[in-house]
Tab-separated table of C-alpha atoms and ligand atoms in Angstrom:
chain	number	residue	atom	x	y	z
A	1	MET	CA	91.711	65.868	45.735
A	2	VAL	CA	90.545	63.021	43.886
A	3	ILE	CA	88.153	60.428	45.789
A	4	GLY	CA	88.678	57.268	45.838
A	5	ASN	CA	92.192	57.835	43.512
A	6	LYS	CA	93.762	55.337	45.323
A	7	VAL	CA	92.021	52.208	46.648
A	8	ILE	CA	93.716	49.993	49.561
A	9	HIS	CA	91.854	46.557	49.339
A	10	PHE	CA	92.055	43.933	52.624
A	11	LYS	CA	90.789	40.697	52.560
A	12	ARG	CA	90.214	41.296	56.528
A	13	ILE	CA	91.540	44.082	59.315
A	14	GLU	CA	90.360	45.409	62.197
A	15	SER	CA	88.641	48.407	61.385
A	16	THR	CA	89.542	50.406	58.156
A	17	ASN	CA	89.232	53.424	60.236
A	18	GLU	CA	91.727	52.541	62.521
A	19	TYR	CA	93.921	51.286	59.266
A	20	ALA	CA	93.703	54.956	58.232
A	21	LYS	CA	93.566	56.503	61.240
A	22	HIS	CA	97.413	54.677	62.003
A	23	ASN	CA	98.753	55.285	58.612
A	24	LEU	CA	97.789	59.046	58.121
A	25	ASN	CA	100.908	60.243	56.727
A	26	ASN	CA	101.326	58.000	53.799
A	27	LEU	CA	97.861	58.616	53.110
A	28	THR	CA	96.695	61.575	50.281
A	29	ASP	CA	93.218	63.213	51.039
A	30	GLY	CA	90.687	61.384	48.427
A	31	ASP	CA	92.332	58.063	49.342
A	32	VAL	CA	90.679	55.338	50.370
A	33	VAL	CA	91.160	51.889	53.092
A	34	ILE	CA	88.298	49.279	51.919
A	35	ALA	CA	87.994	45.859	53.529
A	36	ASP	CA	86.450	42.268	52.891
A	37	GLU	CA	85.427	42.217	55.933
A	38	GLN	CA	86.468	43.764	59.752
A	39	THR	CA	87.457	42.255	62.738
A	40	LYS	CA	86.298	45.092	65.166
A	41	GLY	CA	84.448	47.551	63.114
A	42	LYS	CA	83.550	50.204	65.184
A	43	GLY	CA	80.299	52.033	65.197
A	44	ARG	CA	79.445	55.674	66.901
A	45	LEU	CA	79.456	56.207	70.140
A	46	GLY	CA	81.748	53.366	71.467
A	47	LYS	CA	79.554	50.619	69.709
A	48	ASP	CA	80.749	47.328	68.037
A	49	TRP	CA	80.278	47.539	64.106
A	50	TYR	CA	79.200	43.824	62.521
A	51	SER	CA	81.234	44.160	59.357
A	52	PRO	CA	80.827	40.383	57.694
A	53	LYS	CA	82.112	39.898	54.262
A	54	SER	CA	78.534	40.666	52.744
A	55	GLY	CA	78.311	44.079	53.380
A	56	LEU	CA	80.899	47.183	52.681
A	57	TRP	CA	83.150	48.307	54.904
A	58	PHE	CA	85.143	51.377	54.096
A	59	SER	CA	87.504	54.530	55.263
A	60	LEU	CA	88.019	57.544	53.422
A	61	VAL	CA	90.596	60.181	53.771
A	62	LEU	CA	89.586	63.640	53.667
A	63	ARG	CA	90.772	67.635	54.175
A	64	SER	CA	89.021	69.094	56.916
A	65	SER	CA	86.754	71.883	55.940
A	66	ASP	CA	84.253	71.452	58.030
A	67	SER	CA	83.824	69.055	60.246
A	68	GLN	CA	80.431	69.880	61.946
A	69	LEU	CA	78.432	69.657	58.478
A	70	ALA	CA	80.830	66.765	57.046
A	71	PRO	CA	77.851	64.402	58.050
A	72	LEU	CA	75.086	66.194	56.812
A	73	ALA	CA	77.476	65.955	53.036
A	74	ILE	CA	78.164	62.623	53.703
A	75	GLY	CA	74.814	61.135	55.015
A	76	LEU	CA	72.965	63.228	51.759
A	77	ALA	CA	75.766	61.507	49.310
A	78	LEU	CA	75.020	57.934	50.452
A	79	CYS	CA	71.193	58.656	49.928
A	80	ASP	CA	71.982	60.261	46.896
A	81	ALA	CA	73.625	56.956	45.802
A	82	LEU	CA	71.048	54.767	47.651
A	83	GLU	CA	68.330	56.567	45.167
A	84	GLY	CA	70.286	56.179	42.258
A	85	LEU	CA	70.115	52.268	43.338
A	86	GLY	CA	66.224	52.932	43.881
A	87	PHE	CA	65.842	53.094	47.583
A	88	LYS	CA	64.338	55.571	49.285
A	89	ALA	CA	66.614	56.355	52.007
A	90	ARG	CA	66.032	59.015	55.067
A	91	ILE	CA	69.017	60.069	57.401
A	92	LYS	CA	68.557	59.506	61.181
A	93	TRP	CA	69.750	62.287	62.709
A	94	PRO	CA	73.148	62.549	63.326
A	95	ASN	CA	73.748	60.260	60.248
A	96	ASP	CA	72.105	56.542	60.505
A	97	ILE	CA	70.956	55.722	56.826
A	98	VAL	CA	67.443	54.490	57.242
A	99	ILE	CA	65.219	52.122	54.817
A	100	ASN	CA	61.594	51.905	55.689
A	101	SER	CA	63.167	53.178	59.356
A	102	LYS	CA	65.611	49.957	59.646
A	103	LYS	CA	69.045	51.043	59.739
A	104	VAL	CA	71.284	50.145	56.222
A	105	ALA	CA	74.262	52.429	56.648
A	106	GLY	CA	76.054	54.352	59.280
A	107	ILE	CA	78.856	56.433	59.349
A	108	LEU	CA	81.994	57.413	61.493
A	109	ILE	CA	84.009	60.642	60.869
A	110	GLU	CA	86.958	60.683	63.171
A	111	VAL	CA	89.193	63.991	63.030
A	112	GLU	CA	92.912	63.505	63.373
A	113	ASN	CA	95.469	66.041	62.130
A	114	HIS	CA	92.832	68.505	61.452
A	115	ARG	CA	91.972	65.857	58.145
A	116	LEU	CA	88.820	63.747	58.651
A	117	ILE	CA	88.637	59.357	58.421
A	118	VAL	CA	84.908	58.974	57.214
A	119	GLY	CA	84.280	55.258	58.114
A	120	ILE	CA	81.078	54.149	56.023
A	121	GLY	CA	79.656	50.985	56.654
A	122	MET	CA	76.874	49.622	53.989
A	123	ASN	CA	74.811	46.779	54.602
A	124	THR	CA	75.109	45.291	50.665
A	125	ASN	CA	74.164	41.711	50.838
A	126	ILE	CA	73.581	40.676	54.824
A	127	LEU	CA	70.798	37.761	55.065
A	128	LYS	CA	70.307	37.658	58.753
A	129	PHE	CA	71.418	39.564	61.197
A	130	PRO	CA	72.251	38.602	65.072
A	131	GLU	CA	70.158	39.454	67.692
A	132	PRO	CA	70.095	42.523	68.830
A	133	LEU	CA	70.520	43.929	65.697
A	134	ALA	CA	67.591	42.141	64.016
A	135	ASN	CA	65.002	43.985	64.781
A	136	GLU	CA	66.777	47.618	63.804
A	137	ALA	CA	69.186	46.943	61.029
A	138	THR	CA	68.349	45.949	57.747
A	139	SER	CA	70.122	45.191	54.152
A	140	LEU	CA	70.074	46.234	50.287
A	141	TYR	CA	69.417	42.843	49.856
A	142	LEU	CA	66.644	42.071	51.991
A	143	GLU	CA	64.822	45.427	51.559
A	144	SER	CA	64.726	44.268	47.160
A	145	GLY	CA	65.689	40.151	47.154
A	146	ASN	CA	68.487	41.401	45.221
A	147	LYS	CA	72.169	41.280	45.607
A	148	PHE	CA	74.553	44.462	44.607
A	149	GLY	CA	78.319	44.290	43.253
A	150	LYS	CA	80.212	46.326	45.915
A	151	THR	CA	82.399	47.805	43.435
A	152	GLN	CA	79.169	49.357	41.868
A	153	VAL	CA	77.611	50.329	44.986
A	154	LEU	CA	81.038	51.969	45.990
A	155	ALA	CA	81.901	53.854	42.778
A	156	ARG	CA	78.345	55.459	43.453
A	157	ILE	CA	78.848	56.583	46.986
A	158	LEU	CA	82.094	58.270	46.326
A	159	GLN	CA	81.169	60.201	43.086
A	160	ALA	CA	78.048	61.063	45.309
A	161	ILE	CA	80.157	62.228	48.194
A	162	ASN	CA	82.046	64.012	45.475
A	163	GLN	CA	79.235	66.021	44.741
A	164	ARG	CA	77.644	67.132	47.818
A	165	TYR	CA	81.509	67.737	49.223
A	166	ASN	CA	81.897	70.061	46.661
A	167	LEU	CA	79.244	72.012	47.903
A	168	LEU	CA	80.387	71.833	51.163
A	169	VAL	CA	83.598	73.411	50.457
A	170	THR	CA	82.305	76.074	48.272
A	171	ASN	CA	79.975	76.649	50.976
A	172	GLN	CA	76.471	76.302	49.115
A	173	ILE	CA	75.309	75.382	53.080
A	174	GLN	CA	71.622	77.013	52.530
A	175	GLU	CA	71.292	73.788	49.367
A	176	LEU	CA	73.172	71.352	51.662
A	177	PHE	CA	70.370	72.004	54.730
A	178	ASN	CA	67.227	72.355	52.338
A	179	ASP	CA	68.515	68.671	50.807
A	180	TRP	CA	69.415	67.456	54.597
A	181	ARG	CA	65.770	68.586	55.807
A	182	ARG	CA	64.042	67.105	52.742
A	183	HIS	CA	65.692	63.520	53.690
A	184	SER	CA	65.273	63.878	57.526
A	185	ALA	CA	63.555	60.743	58.707
A	186	ILE	CA	63.032	62.536	61.650
A	187	LEU	CA	62.019	66.326	61.653
A	188	GLY	CA	58.382	66.982	62.769
A	189	GLN	CA	58.330	63.414	64.616
A	190	LEU	CA	58.728	62.973	68.291
A	191	VAL	CA	62.041	61.101	69.551
A	192	LEU	CA	63.640	60.490	71.932
A	193	VAL	CA	67.509	61.032	72.425
A	194	THR	CA	69.654	59.479	74.820
A	195	LEU	CA	73.192	61.294	76.206
A	196	PRO	CA	75.482	60.031	78.619
A	197	ARG	CA	73.413	60.855	81.882
A	198	LYS	CA	69.919	61.906	80.105
A	199	LYS	CA	67.343	61.038	77.796
A	200	ILE	CA	65.093	64.048	76.171
A	201	GLU	CA	61.693	63.712	74.436
A	202	GLY	CA	60.425	65.895	72.084
A	203	SER	CA	59.146	67.095	68.709
A	204	ALA	CA	62.407	67.219	66.442
A	205	LEU	CA	62.325	71.131	64.881
A	206	ASP	CA	65.276	70.720	63.079
A	207	ILE	CA	69.253	71.144	62.737
A	208	ASP	CA	71.086	73.997	63.208
A	209	ILE	CA	74.259	75.893	61.753
A	210	GLN	CA	76.399	73.320	63.007
A	211	GLY	CA	74.480	70.268	63.024
A	212	ALA	CA	72.990	69.753	65.819
A	213	LEU	CA	69.950	68.733	66.890
A	214	LEU	CA	66.987	71.240	68.153
A	215	ILE	CA	64.229	69.697	70.427
A	216	ARG	CA	61.123	71.334	71.575
A	217	THR	CA	60.233	69.103	75.366
A	218	GLU	CA	56.964	68.970	76.627
A	219	ASP	CA	57.608	71.877	78.848
A	220	GLY	CA	57.917	74.016	75.652
A	221	SER	CA	61.738	74.744	75.855
A	222	VAL	CA	63.934	73.744	72.799
A	223	GLN	CA	66.920	71.967	73.752
A	224	ARG	CA	70.101	71.681	71.420
A	225	VAL	CA	71.717	68.112	71.606
A	226	VAL	CA	74.906	68.127	69.426
A	227	ALA	CA	75.564	64.383	69.905
A	228	GLY	CA	73.574	61.182	70.888
A	229	ASP	CA	71.463	58.357	69.771
A	230	CYS	CA	68.078	59.205	68.681
A	231	GLN	CA	64.850	57.006	68.338
A	232	LEU	CA	62.066	57.531	66.175
A	233	ILE	CA	59.037	57.336	68.718
A	234	ARG	CA	55.766	58.177	66.916
A	235	VAL	CA	54.739	59.824	63.980
A	236	LEU	CA	52.971	63.242	64.484
A	237	TYR	CA	51.746	63.931	61.166
B	301	BTN	C1	77.570	54.484	63.058
B	301	BTN	O1	77.217	53.636	64.760
B	301	BTN	O2	76.710	54.387	62.572
B	301	BTN	C2	78.871	54.470	62.343
B	301	BTN	C3	79.493	52.715	61.780
B	301	BTN	C4	80.811	52.985	61.257
B	301	BTN	C5	80.986	51.638	60.392
B	301	BTN	C6	82.461	51.680	59.630
B	301	BTN	S1	83.109	49.979	58.001
B	301	BTN	C7	84.133	50.823	57.774
B	301	BTN	C8	84.820	52.060	58.831
B	301	BTN	N1	85.371	50.936	59.533
B	301	BTN	C9	84.993	51.015	61.440
B	301	BTN	O3	85.700	50.219	61.831
B	301	BTN	N2	84.411	51.784	61.173
B	301	BTN	C10	83.671	52.026	59.993
């Protein structure tokens, strides 16, 4: 599989993930679908994803070797790419990429016919976010005062995904976990995870082998969370 061997480019599209999903039969593993602008960008948990022209929005088709751990590998690859550009990026479980505690990139992985559609949204040159995003989102430009070429950022991300995904397919899971822990924005901190029917507050202990978050709550029990929205409440040390 050659990641990024074929890149399909759109000026404007509803969502690159939706395009990839509906055209999966014509796409080979490693193909990339990119759009200058998305009119119906999709985020996790059914949310919309703000996708103006000044960001990097693309989807990558991968074979599903391990869909549970793919978010880990992809999240780390985004940190690698950002570190290569001079940023200190961290992962807020499950796979929000943050710089100075604000979200700079998101990952939406969908499984279709045993293949993964990895949607990546990176806020590259966004100058201003609309409410209510303004408090929680940032861009490479807002963090550095510099504008970044999308092709350059895309190339770095694809190269980093290639390397991290190889760790996954060659079963070098421990390295992946250790690096993930080093890049985590929440381990050891007090977090609040919002689930469809309840909220769990406690200290983020670790992730397990399936990538689920383990939280120690006030009563001392350990709760396992597979998916949800996580907020950092307080830095404990
Ligand atoms: C998140 O909620 O954090 C995930 C955001 C994923 C956004 C990207 S942009 C490219 C791809 N196409 C979409 O519609 N969504 C993903």
